[in-house]
Every structure is written in C-alpha cells, then in structure tokens.
Amino acid sequence: MANLDHIFHSLADGTRRAVIAQLANGPASISDLAQRHHMALPSFMKHIRVLEESGLIGSKKVGRVRTCTLEHDRLTAVERWFNDQRAIWESRHRNLDSLLTRLGGDQS
Amino acid sequence: MKPKLQFDFLVDMKKNTMMIRREYAARRQLVWDCHTKSELLDQWFAPKPLTTKTKSMDFRDGGHWHYVMIDPNGPEYWGRMDYKKIRPIDNYTALDGFSDASGAVNPDLPRSEWNVTFSDQETRTLVENVVSYQSAEALQKVIDMGMKEGMTSTLERLDELLAVLSTRSA
C-alpha cells in the first residue's frame, strides 16, 4: 500500500502535479520535462527526487538520457478513494435536490 | 432558466481535509432541517443505490445520530455522528465515524471531523462542509479499510483526480 504521507507531500506541489499529469500520457525524459516547466535542471531534479521517493514515478537511465515513468499502481488507492468520496457527495447532493423540490423549497 | 448550482470538491493535502461546497435552490431553514432532522436525513444522506435508516438521533451539543446505510445487495454500513457544537441555522460541528448496530464506535478506525456552515446566497443556500482527518496516517487507515471491504468503485480517471487535487494545496 502506498505511503500516503509521501504521496500527499508529492502532490501538494503544482510542478509535481504537472509532471504526473504529463507522465500519464507516457514516459518522458527529465530534460524534456524540465524544459516544459522552464526550470533549471538542478531545481527540477529536486522535484523528480521527491516524486521518486514517494514511488509515484520511476526513472531509468539509458546512455545519457534518464527517462521517467508513472507508477500507476501507487496512485490508484488514493485516487479511487477521493473519486469515490466525490461520487458519494454528488449522489447525496442529487438526493437532497429532489427532497428539497418535494418539500417545496425550489424557489426558482 | 435555472441558475447552475455551485459545486466544489477540494482536497487539501497538507491538512488531510476535503472541502465540499454546494448550493441548493431552497431557503436556509429548509436546507438546515434536511441536515438536522432524522426523518429528512433518511431521505437523502446515503448515496444511491443505498438507503438511510436512523436508529436514534438526539440533535444537541454532545448528542448523536446513529444511522445505517443499507446496500440493496445486503451489506449494511453503520455510522455514528457525535455532535459537538450546534448553532442553528448557521453551523454545526461533529465527529463522524464507523459504528456497529449497537451504536458503539469502531475504535480501530479514525473518525473525521465535520464543520458544516450554512449561508444565504440570494435565493439559494450555500452549504460548506469541511471534513478533516487528524493525520495522513488516519486517512490512510480509512482508505486501506475501503480497499479491503471492497467499498470503492472502479473510477480510475487520473485527470479527474488531478483536477480535484490541483486546488488549495498548491
């Protein structure tokens, strides 16, 4: 099971979330990712290390190019749970809308 | 044409918190009643296709709501909300947790704190519910339990999750 503390810390940053979103489309090299974020390589590497430590991404060096890959499994548990919570609340809200209409609360 | 009702679902990673904000096309007193009277809660609280049944309710500071959400396929999920502070018709705070049929709270599972605020938005009512867990470990326990019990669905859309996460924690 993923360590939520690490995952939360990883995802609590805009750059790191953007990297995750990008990697969802497929693997990418670190220099390619850094360029898209207009960031100097050293500071960008810090983000990559945080993501690697959380297990959200993995990387592999072939020749002089290091390529990052999204580790889908690590995200799944957290992802499912928040999505489920959202779905639960959406369903509740729809139920309550109908109840309010039945009670004559709809003023529009 | 009806105005679109606002709905926000925001996750704050640093505070282990979810904020659920929703507008209703009804006056505040009625929306408050729906949140605080068992005969009304029973009609909307459980997500479909589950239904809600109140075992007992005592809506006051220090009181509680003991309820069950019933899955048409059999499983029943007992819950207990312990009310802390109630300020009609503005706000209430409570601890929500898993319980058993006798109303005993499951001590092994973390409870979440609810802070629910009601306010007027022209002809509508805005309800803002901040649901917080004490720590990332507490949240992890609840998530692990959900996995084990198979209570989770198969929604796996990364873009939806990222939309949810890309909020206040940035």
mmCIF file of C-alpha atoms in Angstrom:
data_model
loop_
_atom_site.group_PDB
_atom_site.id
_atom_site.type_symbol
_atom_site.label_atom_id
_atom_site.label_comp_id
_atom_site.label_asym_id
_atom_site.label_seq_id
_atom_site.Cartn_x
_atom_site.Cartn_y
_atom_site.Cartn_z
ATOM 1 C CA MET A 1 0.000 0.000 0.000
ATOM 2 C CA ALA A 2 1.245 3.423 -0.905
ATOM 3 C CA ASN A 3 2.532 5.651 1.859
ATOM 4 C CA LEU A 4 0.046 8.478 1.893
ATOM 5 C CA ASP A 5 2.296 10.882 3.709
ATOM 6 C CA HIS A 6 4.830 10.784 0.894
ATOM 7 C CA ILE A 7 2.192 10.801 -1.795
ATOM 8 C CA PHE A 8 0.397 13.770 -0.263
ATOM 9 C CA HIS A 9 3.609 15.700 0.071
ATOM 10 C CA SER A 10 4.435 14.917 -3.538
ATOM 11 C CA LEU A 11 1.077 16.017 -4.832
ATOM 12 C CA ALA A 12 0.931 19.185 -2.736
ATOM 13 C CA ASP A 13 3.037 20.993 -5.308
ATOM 14 C CA GLY A 14 1.891 22.381 -8.657
ATOM 15 C CA THR A 15 5.030 21.466 -10.599
ATOM 16 C CA ARG A 16 4.992 17.903 -9.359
ATOM 17 C CA ARG A 17 1.306 17.513 -10.183
ATOM 18 C CA ALA A 18 2.004 18.818 -13.678
ATOM 19 C CA VAL A 19 4.793 16.242 -14.080
ATOM 20 C CA ILE A 20 2.401 13.474 -13.003
ATOM 21 C CA ALA A 21 -0.210 14.698 -15.459
ATOM 22 C CA GLN A 22 2.382 14.751 -18.247
ATOM 23 C CA LEU A 23 3.670 11.288 -17.454
ATOM 24 C CA ALA A 24 0.104 9.987 -17.567
ATOM 25 C CA ASN A 25 0.439 10.409 -21.336
ATOM 26 C CA GLY A 26 3.564 8.263 -21.425
ATOM 27 C CA PRO A 27 7.231 8.220 -20.333
ATOM 28 C CA ALA A 28 9.369 11.328 -20.859
ATOM 29 C CA SER A 29 13.000 12.274 -20.380
ATOM 30 C CA ILE A 30 13.994 14.524 -17.489
ATOM 31 C CA SER A 31 15.453 17.204 -19.744
ATOM 32 C CA ASP A 32 12.247 17.219 -21.755
ATOM 33 C CA LEU A 33 10.140 17.589 -18.591
ATOM 34 C CA ALA A 34 12.405 20.331 -17.183
ATOM 35 C CA GLN A 35 12.222 22.296 -20.414
ATOM 36 C CA ARG A 36 8.429 22.285 -20.384
ATOM 37 C CA HIS A 37 8.475 23.738 -16.899
ATOM 38 C CA HIS A 38 11.058 26.387 -17.792
ATOM 39 C CA MET A 39 13.146 25.269 -14.864
ATOM 40 C CA ALA A 40 16.871 24.901 -14.364
ATOM 41 C CA LEU A 41 17.813 21.242 -14.200
ATOM 42 C CA PRO A 42 19.128 21.248 -10.592
ATOM 43 C CA SER A 43 15.929 22.651 -9.054
ATOM 44 C CA PHE A 44 13.807 20.457 -11.282
ATOM 45 C CA MET A 45 15.762 17.394 -10.132
ATOM 46 C CA LYS A 46 14.621 18.093 -6.568
ATOM 47 C CA HIS A 47 11.012 17.643 -7.674
ATOM 48 C CA ILE A 48 11.884 14.461 -9.518
ATOM 49 C CA ARG A 49 13.571 13.063 -6.418
ATOM 50 C CA VAL A 50 10.503 13.782 -4.240
ATOM 51 C CA LEU A 51 8.294 12.038 -6.778
ATOM 52 C CA GLU A 52 10.661 9.073 -6.944
ATOM 53 C CA GLU A 53 10.822 8.759 -3.162
ATOM 54 C CA SER A 54 7.045 8.641 -2.958
ATOM 55 C CA GLY A 55 7.053 5.829 -5.501
ATOM 56 C CA LEU A 56 4.752 7.774 -7.816
ATOM 57 C CA ILE A 57 7.304 7.724 -10.611
ATOM 58 C CA GLY A 58 10.302 5.620 -11.549
ATOM 59 C CA SER A 59 13.251 6.525 -13.740
ATOM 60 C CA LYS A 60 15.800 4.634 -15.805
ATOM 61 C CA LYS A 61 18.986 5.821 -17.437
ATOM 62 C CA VAL A 62 19.782 4.621 -20.919
ATOM 63 C CA GLY A 63 23.014 6.089 -22.291
ATOM 64 C CA ARG A 64 22.916 9.747 -21.326
ATOM 65 C CA VAL A 65 19.152 10.053 -21.163
ATOM 66 C CA ARG A 66 17.137 9.477 -17.961
ATOM 67 C CA THR A 67 13.523 8.599 -18.665
ATOM 68 C CA CYS A 68 10.684 8.897 -16.108
ATOM 69 C CA THR A 69 7.630 6.657 -15.978
ATOM 70 C CA LEU A 70 4.440 6.993 -13.956
ATOM 71 C CA GLU A 71 3.850 4.149 -11.478
ATOM 72 C CA HIS A 72 0.104 3.851 -11.920
ATOM 73 C CA ASP A 73 -0.467 1.359 -9.102
ATOM 74 C CA ARG A 74 0.822 3.704 -6.441
ATOM 75 C CA LEU A 75 -1.724 6.306 -7.288
ATOM 76 C CA THR A 76 -4.684 4.017 -7.636
ATOM 77 C CA ALA A 77 -5.680 3.576 -3.998
ATOM 78 C CA VAL A 78 -5.650 7.272 -3.151
ATOM 79 C CA GLU A 79 -7.168 8.168 -6.460
ATOM 80 C CA ARG A 80 -10.047 5.749 -6.082
ATOM 81 C CA TRP A 81 -10.812 6.871 -2.585
ATOM 82 C CA PHE A 82 -11.045 10.581 -3.390
ATOM 83 C CA ASN A 83 -13.023 9.856 -6.537
ATOM 84 C CA ASP A 84 -15.391 7.705 -4.516
ATOM 85 C CA GLN A 85 -15.798 10.412 -1.896
ATOM 86 C CA ARG A 86 -16.614 12.881 -4.624
ATOM 87 C CA ALA A 87 -19.119 10.471 -6.190
ATOM 88 C CA ILE A 88 -20.752 9.861 -2.794
ATOM 89 C CA TRP A 89 -21.230 13.577 -2.244
ATOM 90 C CA GLU A 90 -22.554 14.114 -5.771
ATOM 91 C CA SER A 91 -25.129 11.410 -5.223
ATOM 92 C CA ARG A 92 -26.098 12.873 -1.847
ATOM 93 C CA HIS A 93 -26.493 16.304 -3.381
ATOM 94 C CA ARG A 94 -28.772 14.994 -6.114
ATOM 95 C CA ASN A 95 -30.877 13.195 -3.488
ATOM 96 C CA LEU A 96 -31.136 16.373 -1.464
ATOM 97 C CA ASP A 97 -32.090 18.428 -4.539
ATOM 98 C CA SER A 98 -35.058 16.120 -5.140
ATOM 99 C CA LEU A 99 -36.030 16.153 -1.497
ATOM 100 C CA LEU A 100 -35.961 19.966 -1.403
ATOM 101 C CA THR A 101 -38.104 20.099 -4.529
ATOM 102 C CA ARG A 102 -40.596 17.697 -2.960
ATOM 103 C CA LEU A 103 -40.686 19.843 0.177
ATOM 104 C CA GLY A 104 -41.455 22.901 -1.923
ATOM 105 C CA GLY A 105 -38.127 24.559 -1.398
ATOM 106 C CA ASP A 106 -37.365 25.178 -5.042
ATOM 107 C CA GLN A 107 -37.712 28.918 -5.428
ATOM 108 C CA SER A 108 -36.542 29.326 -8.996
ATOM 109 C CA MET B 1 -33.672 29.012 -16.855
ATOM 110 C CA LYS B 2 -32.457 27.805 -13.517
ATOM 111 C CA PRO B 3 -29.085 29.095 -12.358
ATOM 112 C CA LYS B 4 -26.403 26.443 -12.209
ATOM 113 C CA LEU B 5 -25.839 25.354 -8.639
ATOM 114 C CA GLN B 6 -22.265 25.729 -7.453
ATOM 115 C CA PHE B 7 -20.409 22.549 -6.530
ATOM 116 C CA ASP B 8 -16.777 22.370 -5.353
ATOM 117 C CA PHE B 9 -14.909 19.364 -4.069
ATOM 118 C CA LEU B 10 -11.468 20.431 -2.890
ATOM 119 C CA VAL B 11 -8.760 18.353 -1.289
ATOM 120 C CA ASP B 12 -6.142 19.980 0.901
ATOM 121 C CA MET B 13 -3.243 17.552 1.034
ATOM 122 C CA LYS B 14 -1.392 19.399 3.750
ATOM 123 C CA LYS B 15 -4.324 19.364 6.146
ATOM 124 C CA ASN B 16 -5.828 15.964 5.286
ATOM 125 C CA THR B 17 -9.013 17.797 4.534
ATOM 126 C CA MET B 18 -11.808 17.702 1.977
ATOM 127 C CA MET B 19 -13.994 20.714 1.431
ATOM 128 C CA ILE B 20 -17.384 20.074 -0.123
ATOM 129 C CA ARG B 21 -19.282 23.181 -1.152
ATOM 130 C CA ARG B 22 -22.740 23.023 -2.699
ATOM 131 C CA GLU B 23 -25.596 25.411 -3.372
ATOM 132 C CA TYR B 24 -29.247 24.462 -3.006
ATOM 133 C CA ALA B 25 -32.259 26.135 -4.546
ATOM 134 C CA ALA B 26 -34.053 26.456 -1.234
ATOM 135 C CA ARG B 27 -34.150 28.739 1.761
ATOM 136 C CA ARG B 28 -31.654 28.205 4.554
ATOM 137 C CA GLN B 29 -34.098 26.985 7.198
ATOM 138 C CA LEU B 30 -35.258 24.152 4.955
ATOM 139 C CA VAL B 31 -31.712 23.125 3.993
ATOM 140 C CA TRP B 32 -30.752 23.192 7.679
ATOM 141 C CA ASP B 33 -33.761 20.999 8.551
ATOM 142 C CA CYS B 34 -32.711 18.476 5.907
ATOM 143 C CA HIS B 35 -29.304 18.197 7.582
ATOM 144 C CA THR B 36 -30.525 18.033 11.155
ATOM 145 C CA LYS B 37 -33.819 16.098 11.287
ATOM 146 C CA SER B 38 -33.637 12.326 11.090
ATOM 147 C CA GLU B 39 -36.838 11.876 9.081
ATOM 148 C CA LEU B 40 -35.349 14.171 6.409
ATOM 149 C CA LEU B 41 -31.760 12.844 6.607
ATOM 150 C CA ASP B 42 -33.193 9.371 5.984
ATOM 151 C CA GLN B 43 -34.411 10.591 2.597
ATOM 152 C CA TRP B 44 -31.087 11.776 1.161
ATOM 153 C CA PHE B 45 -27.949 11.010 3.175
ATOM 154 C CA ALA B 46 -26.922 7.668 1.668
ATOM 155 C CA PRO B 47 -25.567 7.761 -1.886
ATOM 156 C CA LYS B 48 -27.634 5.806 -4.412
ATOM 157 C CA PRO B 49 -28.484 2.956 -4.521
ATOM 158 C CA LEU B 50 -28.070 2.801 -0.732
ATOM 159 C CA THR B 51 -30.801 3.946 1.641
ATOM 160 C CA THR B 52 -30.518 5.516 5.075
ATOM 161 C CA LYS B 53 -32.294 4.468 8.286
ATOM 162 C CA THR B 54 -31.968 6.300 11.569
ATOM 163 C CA LYS B 55 -31.639 4.140 14.647
ATOM 164 C CA SER B 56 -31.599 7.073 17.058
ATOM 165 C CA MET B 57 -30.959 10.791 16.967
ATOM 166 C CA ASP B 58 -30.507 13.415 19.609
ATOM 167 C CA PHE B 59 -29.616 16.665 17.882
ATOM 168 C CA ARG B 60 -27.964 18.848 20.513
ATOM 169 C CA ASP B 61 -24.446 19.731 21.690
ATOM 170 C CA GLY B 62 -22.983 16.406 22.841
ATOM 171 C CA GLY B 63 -25.807 14.472 21.173
ATOM 172 C CA HIS B 64 -25.583 11.986 18.331
ATOM 173 C CA TRP B 65 -27.065 10.481 15.173
ATOM 174 C CA HIS B 66 -26.836 6.699 14.883
ATOM 175 C CA TYR B 67 -27.698 5.523 11.394
ATOM 176 C CA VAL B 68 -27.241 2.721 8.919
ATOM 177 C CA MET B 69 -26.730 2.869 5.160
ATOM 178 C CA ILE B 70 -28.238 -0.195 3.539
ATOM 179 C CA ASP B 71 -26.968 -1.622 0.280
ATOM 180 C CA PRO B 72 -29.821 -3.305 -1.691
ATOM 181 C CA ASN B 73 -27.428 -6.261 -2.216
ATOM 182 C CA GLY B 74 -27.246 -6.881 1.519
ATOM 183 C CA PRO B 75 -24.324 -5.096 3.185
ATOM 184 C CA GLU B 76 -25.105 -2.563 5.879
ATOM 185 C CA TYR B 77 -22.777 0.235 6.916
ATOM 186 C CA TRP B 78 -23.396 1.577 10.402
ATOM 187 C CA GLY B 79 -22.278 5.067 11.252
ATOM 188 C CA ARG B 80 -22.428 7.426 14.164
ATOM 189 C CA MET B 81 -22.172 11.175 14.158
ATOM 190 C CA ASP B 82 -21.387 12.806 17.509
ATOM 191 C CA TYR B 83 -22.412 16.445 17.601
ATOM 192 C CA LYS B 84 -20.073 18.884 19.231
ATOM 193 C CA LYS B 85 -21.374 22.418 18.779
ATOM 194 C CA ILE B 86 -24.630 23.448 17.126
ATOM 195 C CA ARG B 87 -25.529 26.992 16.121
ATOM 196 C CA PRO B 88 -28.905 26.930 14.313
ATOM 197 C CA ILE B 89 -29.138 27.685 11.386
ATOM 198 C CA ASP B 90 -25.519 28.724 10.733
ATOM 199 C CA ASN B 91 -23.160 25.931 11.649
ATOM 200 C CA TYR B 92 -22.608 22.608 13.368
ATOM 201 C CA THR B 93 -19.502 20.562 14.114
ATOM 202 C CA ALA B 94 -19.465 16.816 14.638
ATOM 203 C CA LEU B 95 -17.329 13.681 14.594
ATOM 204 C CA ASP B 96 -18.395 11.075 12.042
ATOM 205 C CA GLY B 97 -17.216 7.503 12.318
ATOM 206 C CA PHE B 98 -17.970 3.857 11.714
ATOM 207 C CA SER B 99 -20.002 2.106 14.376
ATOM 208 C CA ASP B 100 -21.875 -1.144 14.886
ATOM 209 C CA ALA B 101 -25.586 -1.816 15.207
ATOM 210 C CA SER B 102 -25.468 -1.093 18.947
ATOM 211 C CA GLY B 103 -24.010 2.358 18.300
ATOM 212 C CA ALA B 104 -20.520 1.552 19.602
ATOM 213 C CA VAL B 105 -17.945 3.483 17.596
ATOM 214 C CA ASN B 106 -15.274 1.298 15.976
ATOM 215 C CA PRO B 107 -12.147 2.282 17.951
ATOM 216 C CA ASP B 108 -9.797 0.947 15.252
ATOM 217 C CA LEU B 109 -10.941 3.356 12.585
ATOM 218 C CA PRO B 110 -10.233 7.090 12.634
ATOM 219 C CA ARG B 111 -13.140 9.473 12.736
ATOM 220 C CA SER B 112 -13.445 12.572 10.626
ATOM 221 C CA GLU B 113 -14.423 15.952 11.955
ATOM 222 C CA TRP B 114 -17.203 17.780 10.114
ATOM 223 C CA ASN B 115 -17.559 21.531 10.165
ATOM 224 C CA VAL B 116 -20.724 22.429 8.285
ATOM 225 C CA THR B 117 -21.641 26.048 7.536
ATOM 226 C CA PHE B 118 -24.891 27.322 6.023
ATOM 227 C CA SER B 119 -25.175 30.739 4.399
ATOM 228 C CA ASP B 120 -27.603 32.682 2.177
ATOM 229 C CA GLN B 121 -26.752 33.183 -1.493
ATOM 230 C CA GLU B 122 -29.514 35.429 -2.853
ATOM 231 C CA THR B 123 -32.424 32.980 -3.170
ATOM 232 C CA ARG B 124 -30.204 29.973 -2.659
ATOM 233 C CA THR B 125 -28.370 28.417 0.273
ATOM 234 C CA LEU B 126 -24.685 27.546 0.302
ATOM 235 C CA VAL B 127 -23.547 24.629 2.423
ATOM 236 C CA GLU B 128 -19.840 24.282 3.049
ATOM 237 C CA ASN B 129 -18.650 21.111 4.732
ATOM 238 C CA VAL B 130 -15.013 20.787 5.792
ATOM 239 C CA VAL B 131 -14.210 17.149 6.554
ATOM 240 C CA SER B 132 -10.842 16.670 8.269
ATOM 241 C CA TYR B 133 -8.793 13.710 9.372
ATOM 242 C CA GLN B 134 -6.231 14.105 12.124
ATOM 243 C CA SER B 135 -3.273 12.912 10.103
ATOM 244 C CA ALA B 136 -2.212 11.315 6.845
ATOM 245 C CA GLU B 137 -1.942 8.014 8.766
ATOM 246 C CA ALA B 138 -5.567 8.332 9.874
ATOM 247 C CA LEU B 139 -6.660 8.926 6.303
ATOM 248 C CA GLN B 140 -4.547 6.021 5.096
ATOM 249 C CA LYS B 141 -6.312 3.690 7.551
ATOM 250 C CA VAL B 142 -9.696 4.699 6.201
ATOM 251 C CA ILE B 143 -8.521 4.222 2.623
ATOM 252 C CA ASP B 144 -6.986 0.813 3.418
ATOM 253 C CA MET B 145 -10.256 -0.235 5.010
ATOM 254 C CA GLY B 146 -12.186 0.865 1.931
ATOM 255 C CA MET B 147 -9.900 -1.273 -0.243
ATOM 256 C CA LYS B 148 -10.330 -4.301 1.988
ATOM 257 C CA GLU B 149 -14.091 -4.010 2.242
ATOM 258 C CA GLY B 150 -14.412 -3.504 -1.479
ATOM 259 C CA MET B 151 -16.356 -0.346 -0.773
ATOM 260 C CA THR B 152 -14.600 1.520 -3.530
ATOM 261 C CA SER B 153 -15.752 1.807 -7.084
ATOM 262 C CA THR B 154 -13.639 1.399 -10.150
ATOM 263 C CA LEU B 155 -13.354 5.057 -11.066
ATOM 264 C CA GLU B 156 -9.758 5.442 -12.119
ATOM 265 C CA ARG B 157 -9.565 8.610 -14.129
ATOM 266 C CA LEU B 158 -6.331 10.372 -13.423
ATOM 267 C CA ASP B 159 -7.393 13.664 -14.939
ATOM 268 C CA GLU B 160 -10.392 13.832 -12.629
ATOM 269 C CA LEU B 161 -8.208 13.212 -9.622
ATOM 270 C CA LEU B 162 -5.685 15.806 -10.657
ATOM 271 C CA ALA B 163 -8.481 18.313 -11.146
ATOM 272 C CA VAL B 164 -9.568 17.607 -7.595
ATOM 273 C CA LEU B 165 -6.052 17.821 -6.201
ATOM 274 C CA SER B 166 -4.967 20.919 -8.062
ATOM 275 C CA THR B 167 -6.610 23.229 -5.622
ATOM 276 C CA ARG B 168 -5.732 24.833 -2.363
ATOM 277 C CA SER B 169 -2.670 22.779 -1.648
ATOM 278 C CA ALA B 170 -0.683 24.371 -4.484
#
